[in-house]
Coordinates of C-alpha atoms in Angstrom, one line a residue:
Chain A
M1 CA -18.9 62.1 97.3
E2 CA -17.0 61.8 100.6
L3 CA -13.4 61.2 101.4
T4 CA -12.8 59.2 104.5
V5 CA -9.5 59.0 106.4
D6 CA -9.7 56.0 108.6
H7 CA -7.2 55.3 111.4
L8 CA -4.2 56.5 109.4
G9 CA -0.8 55.8 110.9
L10 CA 2.7 56.3 109.8
A11 CA 6.1 56.0 111.4
I12 CA 9.2 57.5 110.0
A13 CA 12.6 56.6 111.4
G14 CA 10.9 54.8 114.3
K15 CA 8.9 57.8 115.3
N16 CA 5.1 57.8 115.0
V17 CA 4.4 60.9 113.0
L18 CA 0.8 60.0 112.4
Q19 CA -1.3 57.8 114.7
D20 CA -4.9 56.9 114.3
V21 CA -5.8 59.9 112.2
S22 CA -9.5 59.8 111.3
F23 CA -11.8 62.3 109.7
R24 CA -14.4 62.7 107.0
W25 CA -14.2 65.2 104.2
Q26 CA -17.4 65.9 102.3
Q27 CA -17.3 67.4 98.8
G28 CA -17.9 71.1 98.8
Q29 CA -16.3 71.5 102.3
V30 CA -13.3 73.5 103.3
L31 CA -11.3 72.0 106.1
G32 CA -8.6 73.8 107.9
L33 CA -5.7 71.8 109.3
V34 CA -3.8 73.5 112.0
G35 CA -1.1 72.5 114.5
R36 CA 2.3 73.4 115.8
N37 CA 5.3 73.3 113.5
G38 CA 6.5 69.8 112.9
V39 CA 3.3 68.2 114.1
G40 CA 2.8 66.3 110.8
K41 CA 0.5 68.5 108.7
T42 CA 2.6 68.1 105.5
T43 CA 3.2 64.4 106.3
L44 CA -0.6 63.9 106.6
M45 CA -1.1 65.5 103.1
R46 CA 1.7 63.4 101.6
T47 CA 0.2 60.3 103.1
L48 CA -3.3 61.2 101.9
T49 CA -2.0 61.3 98.4
D50 CA 0.1 58.2 98.8
Q51 CA 3.4 60.0 98.4
Y52 CA 4.1 58.4 101.8
R53 CA 2.8 54.9 102.2
A54 CA 0.5 54.6 105.2
Q55 CA 1.4 51.8 107.6
Q56 CA -2.0 51.7 109.3
G57 CA -5.5 52.5 108.1
G58 CA -6.3 54.1 104.8
V59 CA -7.9 56.7 102.7
F60 CA -11.3 55.9 101.1
L61 CA -13.2 57.6 98.4
G62 CA -16.7 56.3 99.0
D63 CA -16.0 52.7 99.8
A64 CA -12.9 52.3 97.6
A65 CA -9.5 52.5 99.2
L66 CA -7.1 54.8 97.3
C67 CA -4.2 52.4 97.8
H68 CA -6.0 49.6 96.0
H69 CA -7.6 51.8 93.4
P70 CA -4.8 54.2 92.2
A71 CA -7.0 55.5 89.4
L72 CA -9.1 57.2 92.1
R73 CA -6.1 59.3 93.1
Q74 CA -7.1 61.5 90.1
Q75 CA -9.8 62.8 92.4
L76 CA -7.3 64.1 95.0
L77 CA -4.5 66.6 94.3
Y78 CA -1.7 67.8 96.4
I79 CA 1.1 69.9 94.9
D80 CA 3.9 69.7 97.5
P81 CA 5.4 73.2 97.7
V82 CA 8.7 71.8 99.0
N83 CA 9.2 69.1 96.4
L84 CA 8.3 70.6 93.1
F85 CA 9.8 68.8 90.2
F86 CA 8.9 71.5 87.7
K87 CA 11.0 74.3 89.1
H88 CA 13.0 74.5 85.9
N89 CA 10.0 74.2 83.5
T90 CA 8.1 77.0 81.9
L91 CA 4.5 77.4 82.8
A92 CA 3.5 76.1 79.4
Q93 CA 5.6 73.0 80.0
I94 CA 4.1 72.5 83.4
S95 CA 0.6 72.8 81.9
R96 CA 1.5 70.0 79.4
Y97 CA 2.7 67.8 82.3
F98 CA -0.6 68.2 84.1
A99 CA -2.6 67.8 80.9
E100 CA -0.9 64.5 80.3
T101 CA -1.4 63.2 83.8
Y102 CA -4.8 64.6 84.9
E103 CA -7.5 63.8 82.5
Q104 CA -9.8 66.6 83.6
F105 CA -7.0 69.2 83.5
D106 CA -8.2 72.3 81.6
A107 CA -5.1 73.8 79.9
G108 CA -7.2 76.7 78.6
R109 CA -8.3 77.6 82.1
F110 CA -4.8 77.4 83.4
A111 CA -3.7 79.8 80.6
R112 CA -6.6 82.2 81.4
L113 CA -5.8 82.1 85.1
A114 CA -2.1 82.8 84.3
A115 CA -3.1 85.7 82.1
D116 CA -5.5 87.1 84.8
H117 CA -2.5 87.3 87.2
D118 CA 0.0 88.4 84.6
L119 CA 1.9 85.2 84.8
P120 CA 4.1 84.7 81.7
M121 CA 3.6 81.2 80.2
G122 CA 7.1 81.3 78.8
K123 CA 8.8 81.9 82.1
Q124 CA 10.3 79.2 84.3
Y125 CA 8.5 78.5 87.6
G126 CA 11.7 78.9 89.5
E127 CA 12.3 82.4 88.2
L128 CA 8.9 83.6 89.5
S129 CA 8.6 85.4 92.8
K130 CA 7.3 83.5 95.8
G131 CA 3.8 85.1 95.5
Y132 CA 3.6 84.3 91.8
Q133 CA 4.7 80.7 92.5
A134 CA 1.9 80.4 94.9
L135 CA -0.5 81.7 92.3
V136 CA 0.8 79.1 89.8
V137 CA 0.2 76.3 92.2
M138 CA -3.3 77.7 92.9
A139 CA -3.9 77.9 89.1
L140 CA -2.8 74.3 88.7
D141 CA -5.1 73.2 91.5
L142 CA -8.0 75.0 90.0
A143 CA -7.4 74.0 86.4
S144 CA -7.0 70.4 87.4
N145 CA -10.7 70.2 88.2
V146 CA -9.9 67.6 90.9
P147 CA -12.7 67.5 93.5
F148 CA -10.5 67.2 96.6
V149 CA -7.5 69.5 96.8
C150 CA -4.9 69.8 99.6
L151 CA -3.2 73.2 100.0
D152 CA -0.1 73.4 102.2
E153 CA 0.5 76.9 103.6
P154 CA -1.0 78.7 100.6
F155 CA -0.8 82.1 102.3
D156 CA 2.8 81.8 103.6
G157 CA 4.8 85.0 102.9
L158 CA 2.3 86.4 100.5
D159 CA 1.1 90.0 100.2
L160 CA -2.5 91.1 100.9
F161 CA -3.6 91.1 97.3
I162 CA -2.3 87.7 96.4
R163 CA -3.8 86.3 99.6
E164 CA -7.1 87.8 98.6
A165 CA -6.8 86.4 95.1
I166 CA -6.2 82.9 96.6
V167 CA -9.2 83.2 99.0
K168 CA -11.4 84.5 96.2
N169 CA -10.4 81.6 94.0
V170 CA -11.0 79.0 96.7
I171 CA -14.4 80.4 97.6
A172 CA -15.4 80.6 93.9
A173 CA -14.3 77.0 93.4
V174 CA -16.3 75.8 96.4
A175 CA -19.4 77.8 95.5
N176 CA -19.5 77.2 91.7
E177 CA -17.8 73.8 91.2
D178 CA -18.4 72.0 94.5
R179 CA -14.7 71.6 95.0
S180 CA -13.3 70.7 98.4
F181 CA -10.1 72.0 100.0
L182 CA -8.0 70.9 102.9
I183 CA -5.9 73.8 103.9
A184 CA -2.9 73.5 106.3
S185 CA -2.0 77.0 107.5
H186 CA -0.5 78.9 110.3
D187 CA -2.4 82.0 109.1
L188 CA -5.3 81.4 111.4
R189 CA -7.0 84.7 110.4
E190 CA -7.3 83.7 106.8
L191 CA -8.4 80.2 107.7
D192 CA -11.0 81.5 110.1
G193 CA -12.9 83.1 107.3
L194 CA -12.5 80.3 104.9
A195 CA -12.9 76.9 106.7
D196 CA -16.1 75.2 107.5
R197 CA -14.3 72.9 109.9
V198 CA -10.9 73.0 111.5
L199 CA -8.9 69.9 112.4
F200 CA -6.3 70.3 115.2
L201 CA -3.4 68.0 114.8
R202 CA -1.5 67.2 118.0
N203 CA 1.0 64.4 118.7
G204 CA 0.3 63.0 115.3
T205 CA -3.4 62.6 115.8
I206 CA -6.5 64.8 115.3
S207 CA -7.1 66.0 118.8
H208 CA -10.2 68.2 117.9
D209 CA -12.4 68.5 114.9
Y210 CA -14.3 71.8 115.3
D211 CA -17.3 72.9 113.2
L212 CA -16.6 76.6 113.6
E213 CA -20.2 77.8 113.3
S214 CA -21.6 75.3 115.8
L215 CA -18.7 76.0 118.2
R216 CA -19.4 79.8 118.1
E217 CA -23.0 79.1 119.1
K218 CA -22.0 77.6 122.4
A219 CA -18.5 78.9 123.1
V220 CA -17.7 82.3 124.6
K221 CA -14.5 84.2 125.1
L222 CA -14.6 86.6 128.1
Q223 CA -12.4 89.3 129.4
L224 CA -12.6 89.0 133.2
V225 CA -11.2 90.9 136.1
F226 CA -11.7 89.6 139.7
K227 CA -11.1 91.4 142.9
D228 CA -8.8 88.8 144.3
A229 CA -5.7 87.4 142.8
E230 CA -7.0 83.9 143.1
I231 CA -8.7 82.5 140.1
P232 CA -12.3 81.4 140.8
Q233 CA -13.1 77.7 140.6
V234 CA -15.5 78.2 137.7
V235 CA -12.7 79.5 135.5
R236 CA -10.4 76.7 136.5
V237 CA -13.0 74.0 135.9
H238 CA -15.0 75.2 132.9
G239 CA -12.7 77.8 131.2
Q240 CA -9.3 78.0 129.7
I241 CA -7.2 81.0 130.3
L242 CA -5.8 82.2 127.1
N243 CA -4.1 85.4 128.1
V244 CA -3.1 87.2 131.3
R245 CA -2.3 90.9 131.5
G246 CA -1.9 92.0 135.1
R247 CA -5.2 91.0 136.6
V248 CA -7.1 91.0 133.3
L249 CA -7.8 87.4 132.1
E250 CA -9.0 86.3 128.7
V251 CA -10.8 83.1 129.2
L252 CA -12.4 80.7 126.7
F253 CA -15.5 78.8 127.8
K254 CA -16.2 76.1 125.2
D255 CA -19.5 75.2 126.8
Y256 CA -20.9 78.4 128.0
D257 CA -24.3 77.2 129.2
P258 CA -26.6 79.0 131.7
V259 CA -25.0 77.1 134.6
V260 CA -21.5 78.3 133.8
E261 CA -22.8 81.8 133.1
A262 CA -24.5 81.9 136.5
A263 CA -21.3 80.6 138.2
V264 CA -19.2 83.3 136.5
K265 CA -21.7 85.9 137.7
A266 CA -21.6 84.4 141.2
A267 CA -17.8 84.9 141.3
E268 CA -18.5 88.6 141.1
P269 CA -16.1 89.8 138.4
V270 CA -15.2 93.4 138.4
L271 CA -15.2 93.2 134.6
A272 CA -16.9 90.6 132.4
A273 CA -16.8 91.6 128.7
P274 CA -17.4 89.2 125.8
L275 CA -14.7 89.2 123.1
P276 CA -15.0 87.9 119.5
L277 CA -13.9 84.2 119.4
E278 CA -11.3 83.6 116.8
L279 CA -9.5 80.6 115.5
S280 CA -6.3 81.8 117.2
D281 CA -8.1 81.5 120.5
L282 CA -8.9 77.8 119.8
F283 CA -5.3 77.3 118.7
R284 CA -4.0 78.9 121.9
S285 CA -6.4 76.8 124.0
E286 CA -5.3 73.7 122.3
Y287 CA -1.6 74.1 122.4
Q288 CA -0.7 76.4 125.3
D289 CA 0.2 74.9 128.7
N290 CA -1.4 76.4 131.8
E291 CA 0.9 79.4 131.4
G292 CA -1.8 81.9 132.1
E293 CA -2.6 80.4 135.5
R294 CA 1.1 80.4 136.4
V295 CA 1.5 84.0 135.6
H296 CA -1.6 85.0 137.4
G297 CA -0.8 82.9 140.4
Chain B
M1 CA 1.3 53.3 83.2
G2 CA 0.9 54.9 79.8
K3 CA 0.5 58.3 81.4
M4 CA 3.5 57.8 83.5
M5 CA 5.6 56.7 80.5
K6 CA 4.6 59.8 78.6
V7 CA 5.4 62.2 81.4
M8 CA 8.6 60.3 82.2
F9 CA 9.7 60.5 78.5
R10 CA 8.9 64.2 78.4
R11 CA 10.9 64.8 81.5
H12 CA 14.0 62.7 80.5
R13 CA 14.1 63.6 76.9
P14 CA 17.1 66.0 77.2
V15 CA 19.0 63.4 79.2
L16 CA 18.2 60.7 76.7
L17 CA 19.4 62.9 73.9
L18 CA 22.6 63.5 75.9
L19 CA 23.0 59.8 76.3
L20 CA 22.5 59.3 72.5
G21 CA 25.2 62.0 71.9
V22 CA 27.6 60.2 74.3
M23 CA 26.9 56.9 72.6
L24 CA 27.7 58.4 69.2
V25 CA 30.9 59.9 70.4
I26 CA 32.1 56.7 72.0
W27 CA 31.1 54.8 68.9
G28 CA 32.9 57.2 66.7
V29 CA 36.1 56.9 68.7
S30 CA 36.0 53.1 68.8
F31 CA 35.1 53.0 65.1
A32 CA 38.1 55.2 64.2
E33 CA 40.4 53.1 66.4
A34 CA 39.2 49.9 64.8
V35 CA 39.7 51.2 61.3
S36 CA 43.1 52.5 62.1
S37 CA 44.4 49.3 63.7
Y38 CA 43.1 47.3 60.7
H39 CA 45.1 49.4 58.3
E40 CA 48.2 49.2 60.5
I41 CA 48.0 45.4 60.3
D42 CA 47.8 45.7 56.5
H43 CA 51.1 47.4 56.4
F44 CA 53.1 44.3 57.4
T45 CA 50.8 41.5 56.1
P46 CA 51.0 40.4 52.5
T47 CA 47.7 40.7 50.9
T48 CA 48.5 40.0 47.2
V49 CA 50.2 37.1 45.4
A50 CA 52.9 39.4 44.1
E51 CA 53.7 40.6 47.6
Y52 CA 53.8 37.0 48.8
K53 CA 56.1 35.9 45.9
R54 CA 58.4 38.9 46.6
D55 CA 58.7 37.8 50.2
N56 CA 58.9 34.1 49.5
P57 CA 60.9 33.5 46.3
G58 CA 60.2 30.2 44.4
V59 CA 56.6 29.6 45.5
T60 CA 53.9 29.0 42.9
T61 CA 50.9 31.2 42.5
A62 CA 48.6 28.4 43.7
E63 CA 50.7 28.0 46.8
A64 CA 50.6 31.7 47.4
K65 CA 46.8 31.8 47.0
R66 CA 46.6 28.9 49.5
E67 CA 49.1 30.4 52.0
I68 CA 47.9 34.1 52.0
P69 CA 44.7 33.5 53.9
K70 CA 46.6 31.3 56.4
M71 CA 49.2 34.0 56.9
R72 CA 46.6 36.7 57.1
K73 CA 44.7 34.8 59.6
A74 CA 47.9 34.2 61.6
S75 CA 48.8 37.8 61.5
L76 CA 45.3 38.9 62.4
S77 CA 45.4 36.7 65.4
Y78 CA 48.6 38.4 66.5
Y79 CA 46.9 41.5 67.7
P80 CA 48.2 43.8 70.4
Q81 CA 47.7 43.4 74.1
S82 CA 45.1 46.2 74.2
T83 CA 43.0 44.3 71.7
I84 CA 43.4 41.1 73.7
D85 CA 42.2 43.0 76.7
K86 CA 39.3 44.4 74.8
L87 CA 38.3 41.1 73.5
G88 CA 38.9 39.2 76.7
W89 CA 39.6 36.1 74.8
A90 CA 43.2 35.5 75.7
P91 CA 43.7 33.3 78.8
T92 CA 45.4 36.1 80.7
G93 CA 42.6 38.6 80.1
N94 CA 39.3 38.7 81.9
F95 CA 35.9 39.7 81.2
V96 CA 36.1 43.0 83.1
Q97 CA 38.7 44.2 80.6
S98 CA 36.4 43.4 77.8
V99 CA 33.7 45.8 79.0
D100 CA 33.8 49.2 77.4
P101 CA 34.3 51.2 80.6
V102 CA 33.4 54.6 79.1
W103 CA 30.0 53.5 77.8
L104 CA 29.4 51.4 80.9
I105 CA 30.1 54.4 83.2
A106 CA 28.1 56.7 80.9
V107 CA 25.1 54.5 81.2
V108 CA 25.3 54.1 84.9
V109 CA 26.1 57.7 85.6
V110 CA 23.2 59.0 83.5
G111 CA 20.9 56.4 85.1
L112 CA 22.0 57.6 88.5
I113 CA 21.5 61.2 87.6
C114 CA 18.0 60.4 86.4
T115 CA 17.0 58.5 89.5
G116 CA 18.6 60.9 91.9
W117 CA 17.1 63.9 90.1
D118 CA 13.6 62.3 90.1
S119 CA 13.9 61.4 93.8
L120 CA 15.3 64.8 94.9
S121 CA 13.0 67.0 92.8
G122 CA 9.8 65.3 94.0
F123 CA 9.1 63.9 90.6
D124 CA 8.8 60.4 92.1
R125 CA 6.2 61.7 94.5
F126 CA 4.3 63.4 91.7
L127 CA 4.1 60.0 90.0
F128 CA 3.1 58.2 93.3
G129 CA 0.2 60.6 93.5
L130 CA -1.0 59.3 90.1
G131 CA -0.8 55.6 90.4
R132 CA 1.1 52.6 91.7
R133 CA 4.7 53.1 92.8
K134 CA 5.6 49.9 90.9
D135 CA 4.4 51.5 87.7
A136 CA 6.3 54.7 88.4
Y137 CA 9.6 52.8 88.8
W138 CA 8.9 50.5 85.9
S139 CA 8.1 53.5 83.7
R140 CA 11.5 54.9 84.5
L141 CA 13.1 51.6 83.8
S142 CA 11.2 51.2 80.6
V143 CA 12.0 54.6 79.2
Y144 CA 15.7 54.5 80.3
G145 CA 16.3 50.8 79.7
G146 CA 14.5 51.0 76.4
A147 CA 16.7 53.9 75.3
V148 CA 19.9 52.2 76.4
A149 CA 18.8 49.0 74.5
L150 CA 17.9 51.1 71.4
F151 CA 21.2 53.0 71.4
T152 CA 23.1 49.8 71.9
L153 CA 21.3 48.3 68.9
V154 CA 22.0 51.4 66.8
R155 CA 25.7 51.3 67.8
Y156 CA 25.9 47.6 67.0
A157 CA 24.2 48.1 63.7
L158 CA 26.5 50.9 62.8
D159 CA 29.5 48.7 63.6
M160 CA 28.1 45.8 61.6
V161 CA 27.4 47.8 58.5
G162 CA 29.9 50.6 58.8
M163 CA 33.2 48.9 59.7
P164 CA 33.4 46.4 56.7
L165 CA 32.4 49.3 54.4
A166 CA 35.0 51.6 55.8
V167 CA 38.0 49.3 55.1
G168 CA 36.7 46.9 52.4
A169 CA 37.1 43.9 54.7
T170 CA 34.8 41.2 55.7
Y171 CA 33.0 41.5 59.0
D172 CA 34.8 38.6 60.5
E173 CA 38.2 40.2 59.8
M174 CA 37.1 43.4 61.4
T175 CA 35.8 41.5 64.3
L176 CA 39.3 40.5 65.3
F177 CA 40.4 44.1 65.6
S178 CA 37.5 45.9 66.9
G179 CA 35.9 43.4 69.3
V180 CA 32.7 44.1 67.4
A181 CA 31.4 40.7 68.3
L182 CA 31.6 41.5 71.9
I183 CA 30.3 45.0 71.7
G184 CA 26.7 43.7 71.9
L185 CA 27.6 41.5 74.8
N186 CA 29.4 44.4 76.6
E187 CA 26.3 46.5 76.2
L188 CA 24.2 43.7 77.5
Y189 CA 26.5 43.6 80.5
A190 CA 26.3 47.3 80.9
L191 CA 22.6 47.1 80.8
S192 CA 22.6 44.3 83.4
C193 CA 24.7 46.5 85.6
F194 CA 22.3 49.4 85.1
L195 CA 19.4 47.1 85.9
F196 CA 21.3 46.0 89.0
A197 CA 21.7 49.6 90.1
A198 CA 18.1 50.5 89.1
V199 CA 16.7 47.6 91.1
V200 CA 18.6 48.9 94.2
A201 CA 17.3 52.4 93.6
L202 CA 13.9 50.9 93.1
L203 CA 14.2 49.0 96.4
F204 CA 15.4 51.9 98.6
G205 CA 14.2 55.0 96.8
N206 CA 16.7 56.9 98.8
F207 CA 19.3 59.4 97.6
V208 CA 22.1 57.9 99.6
A209 CA 21.2 54.4 98.4
I210 CA 20.6 55.6 94.9
V211 CA 24.0 57.3 94.6
C212 CA 26.1 55.1 96.9
A213 CA 24.8 51.6 96.5
P214 CA 24.8 51.2 92.7
P215 CA 28.4 52.1 92.2
L216 CA 29.2 49.9 95.1
L217 CA 27.1 47.1 93.8
L218 CA 28.6 47.7 90.4
S219 CA 32.0 47.3 92.1
L220 CA 30.6 44.2 93.7
G221 CA 29.6 42.9 90.3
L222 CA 32.8 43.8 88.6
G223 CA 35.0 42.8 91.5
A224 CA 33.3 39.5 91.9
F225 CA 33.3 38.9 88.1
A226 CA 37.0 39.7 87.9
R227 CA 37.7 37.3 90.8
V228 CA 35.5 34.6 89.5
D229 CA 37.0 35.0 86.1
H230 CA 40.4 34.6 87.5
W231 CA 39.4 31.4 89.3
L232 CA 37.8 30.0 86.2
V233 CA 40.9 30.6 84.2
Q234 CA 43.0 28.9 87.0
L235 CA 40.6 26.0 86.8
G236 CA 41.4 25.8 83.1
L237 CA 38.0 26.8 81.9
G238 CA 37.9 28.0 78.3
P239 CA 37.6 31.3 76.5
G240 CA 35.3 34.2 77.0
G241 CA 32.2 32.7 75.5
E242 CA 31.8 30.0 78.1
R243 CA 32.7 32.3 80.9
F244 CA 30.3 34.9 79.6
F245 CA 27.5 32.4 80.2
L246 CA 28.6 32.0 83.8
Y247 CA 28.7 35.8 84.3
M248 CA 25.2 36.2 82.9
L249 CA 24.2 33.4 85.2
L250 CA 25.7 35.3 88.1
V251 CA 23.8 38.4 87.1
V252 CA 20.6 36.4 86.9
V253 CA 21.2 34.9 90.4
C254 CA 22.0 38.4 91.8
G255 CA 18.8 39.7 90.1
I256 CA 16.8 36.9 91.7
L257 CA 18.3 37.6 95.1
L258 CA 17.5 41.3 94.8
W259 CA 14.0 40.5 93.7
L260 CA 13.6 38.3 96.7
G261 CA 15.0 41.1 98.8
E262 CA 12.5 43.4 97.3
R263 CA 9.6 41.0 98.1
L264 CA 10.9 40.7 101.7
Y265 CA 11.2 44.4 102.0
R266 CA 7.8 45.1 100.8
S267 CA 6.3 42.5 103.1
R268 CA 8.1 43.9 106.1
S269 CA 7.5 47.6 105.5
A270 CA 4.8 49.6 104.0
E271 CA 6.9 52.7 104.1
F272 CA 8.8 53.8 101.0
D273 CA 9.3 57.5 101.3
G274 CA 12.9 58.0 100.5
H275 CA 13.8 58.8 104.1
F276 CA 17.3 57.8 105.0
L277 CA 16.7 55.6 108.0
T278 CA 13.4 54.1 106.8
T279 CA 15.4 51.7 104.7
P280 CA 15.0 48.1 105.9
R281 CA 17.6 46.1 107.8
L282 CA 18.3 44.2 104.7
Y283 CA 20.0 47.3 103.4
W284 CA 22.9 47.4 105.8
P285 CA 24.3 43.9 105.1
L286 CA 24.1 44.7 101.4
F287 CA 25.8 48.0 102.1
G288 CA 28.5 46.3 104.0
L289 CA 28.9 43.6 101.4
S290 CA 29.2 46.3 98.8
W291 CA 32.0 47.9 100.7
V292 CA 33.9 44.6 100.9
A293 CA 33.4 44.1 97.2
F294 CA 34.5 47.7 96.5
I295 CA 37.8 47.0 98.4
L296 CA 38.1 43.7 96.4
A297 CA 37.6 45.7 93.2
L298 CA 40.2 48.2 94.4
L299 CA 42.7 45.4 95.0
D300 CA 41.8 44.1 91.6
S301 CA 42.3 47.6 90.1
L302 CA 45.2 46.5 87.9
S303 CA 42.7 44.8 85.7
W304 CA 40.4 47.8 85.5
T305 CA 40.7 51.3 84.3
R306 CA 41.5 54.1 86.7
W307 CA 38.4 56.0 85.6
G308 CA 36.3 53.0 86.3
L309 CA 37.4 53.2 89.9
L310 CA 37.5 56.9 90.2
V311 CA 34.0 57.6 89.0
P312 CA 32.2 55.2 91.5
L313 CA 34.5 56.6 94.2
L314 CA 33.5 60.1 93.4
L315 CA 29.9 59.1 93.2
L316 CA 30.3 57.5 96.6
V317 CA 31.7 60.6 98.2
A318 CA 29.2 62.8 96.5
G319 CA 26.4 60.5 97.7
I320 CA 27.6 60.6 101.2
V321 CA 28.1 64.4 101.2
F322 CA 24.7 65.2 99.5
G323 CA 22.9 62.4 101.3
M324 CA 24.1 63.4 104.7
R325 CA 23.0 67.0 104.2
G326 CA 20.1 67.5 106.6
R327 CA 19.4 63.9 106.8
L328 CA 21.3 62.7 109.7
H329 CA 19.1 61.1 112.2
G330 CA 19.5 58.5 115.0
R331 CA 22.5 56.6 116.1
F332 CA 23.8 55.7 112.6
G333 CA 23.4 59.2 111.4
R334 CA 25.4 60.6 114.3
W335 CA 28.1 57.9 113.8
L336 CA 28.3 58.8 110.1
A337 CA 28.6 62.5 110.9
R338 CA 31.4 61.8 113.3
I339 CA 33.4 59.9 110.7

């Protein structure tokens, strides 16, 4: 099963929040969704689940458009952490709401997950701490048995153990149940270890769709120091300066082929050391202006 | 829609129980008032042949038996101004006065609380994620409208059975005092007003619109009805029953206009996210018209209760205050913030 987002567009108050957003999401895949604050990540999730009505394009499960086949929305779940109607309900009541609305919801599993994390079923959601609230949302996502799940900032403000618990649950759900997750997060380190692909949202559209493993095979991040203050042509043309500390440059080369490698060597750097390529480097390369160049120059 | 109805009912059960409680309290008060006024009339109206002969020496028993019902009927028709107002039958009264304002306000306020609560808490969006929006809104209307209709029937039935039993009178006699015959129509009117408000909420799905527009439209309805009623009386049109038909016709026409507006809105905009300025242009003329009507209703306030004005006014202020919070965008928002 595959979920296709096709040229999705949405304007709110005259502003194009989403424009021409397209990507494919296969079952069993974890997609990361990153972007600056206010770029439209949450809006995209709300539009995917028809909480906001798309003005252009659509979301398709197989060949069927979700807007014309609302029953198919049972295959896609997004629990909006900002607009939660069940803040004043106990976990037991919340479970009953979901059991009534999602056919495949497993109330027993929800109770077991709650027990595993010491979440009292008789307590109101709003009375729980932020971390426990995140765990409740995660437990609902898992117990719903919905194949496509959107998670919005699932690691935001959580301690190490709760983050680990969430990551563990996501990995287990993908591995054992062929579940799929779209995770919007600013925690790039967590996302780095979790996502198969990362979608970069910029100006309301998907500017890059990276398959992290493929990218790591051809991209390189180098720490470079040159004799002269002037940045060599190869760095300007083929690389992207991520960071500048004095004369030490951190440069990302997305296509580090033998030609580029030879050109870097020809520039005779005093230091050329490879560094591990992280998602945060891609994020920086996507969103930072040519700040590094300015500092160095 | 079945799932939505279930979850909707689960969510609104406490509110519906509250509404049931309010209805019973209002019914109890009006029941007690009706019984009390019936007995007051009995104090000065001859009800037996002996009493009649005592007051009218020289008449025969047959004459007394013939005259007592006539006198009784005459005395019953001489009811106090408040009852005239309640019935809305007297030429000087109008239909607005015949509406039970407490029940009307209770119905609309509870409806607004429900719609506002659903919109603000994200419950609407939860439902949108499950199925068609139309179904989500109609589920709410069905649960809430169904409950109001049921409670109204219960109240009407309690009056029909309880009042004659309470005083040992016929239902027709009680009708003259309690306005029982119109209670059903009043509730129907209240229900129409609620539907009016609900359709607006359905149209705009917006907190400001949900909270502000319905009381304003309610005012529009009441203000217009009061005005039209006055004109009809001036034109020499008859008692309430005939005019009631015209009011209902007006409600239907307004309903059709709103339905057309909804169609127009849906055809012009695919967006329906509750955002303040995503409301269609159609909204602003309606909003302006509502304000005009509200002022009309204000001018007509002598024919309406103070609470009936105060509550929509408070709702309007609350709506603007809450609706503006964090939602001021664009030129209109800045203008609204300045004032």
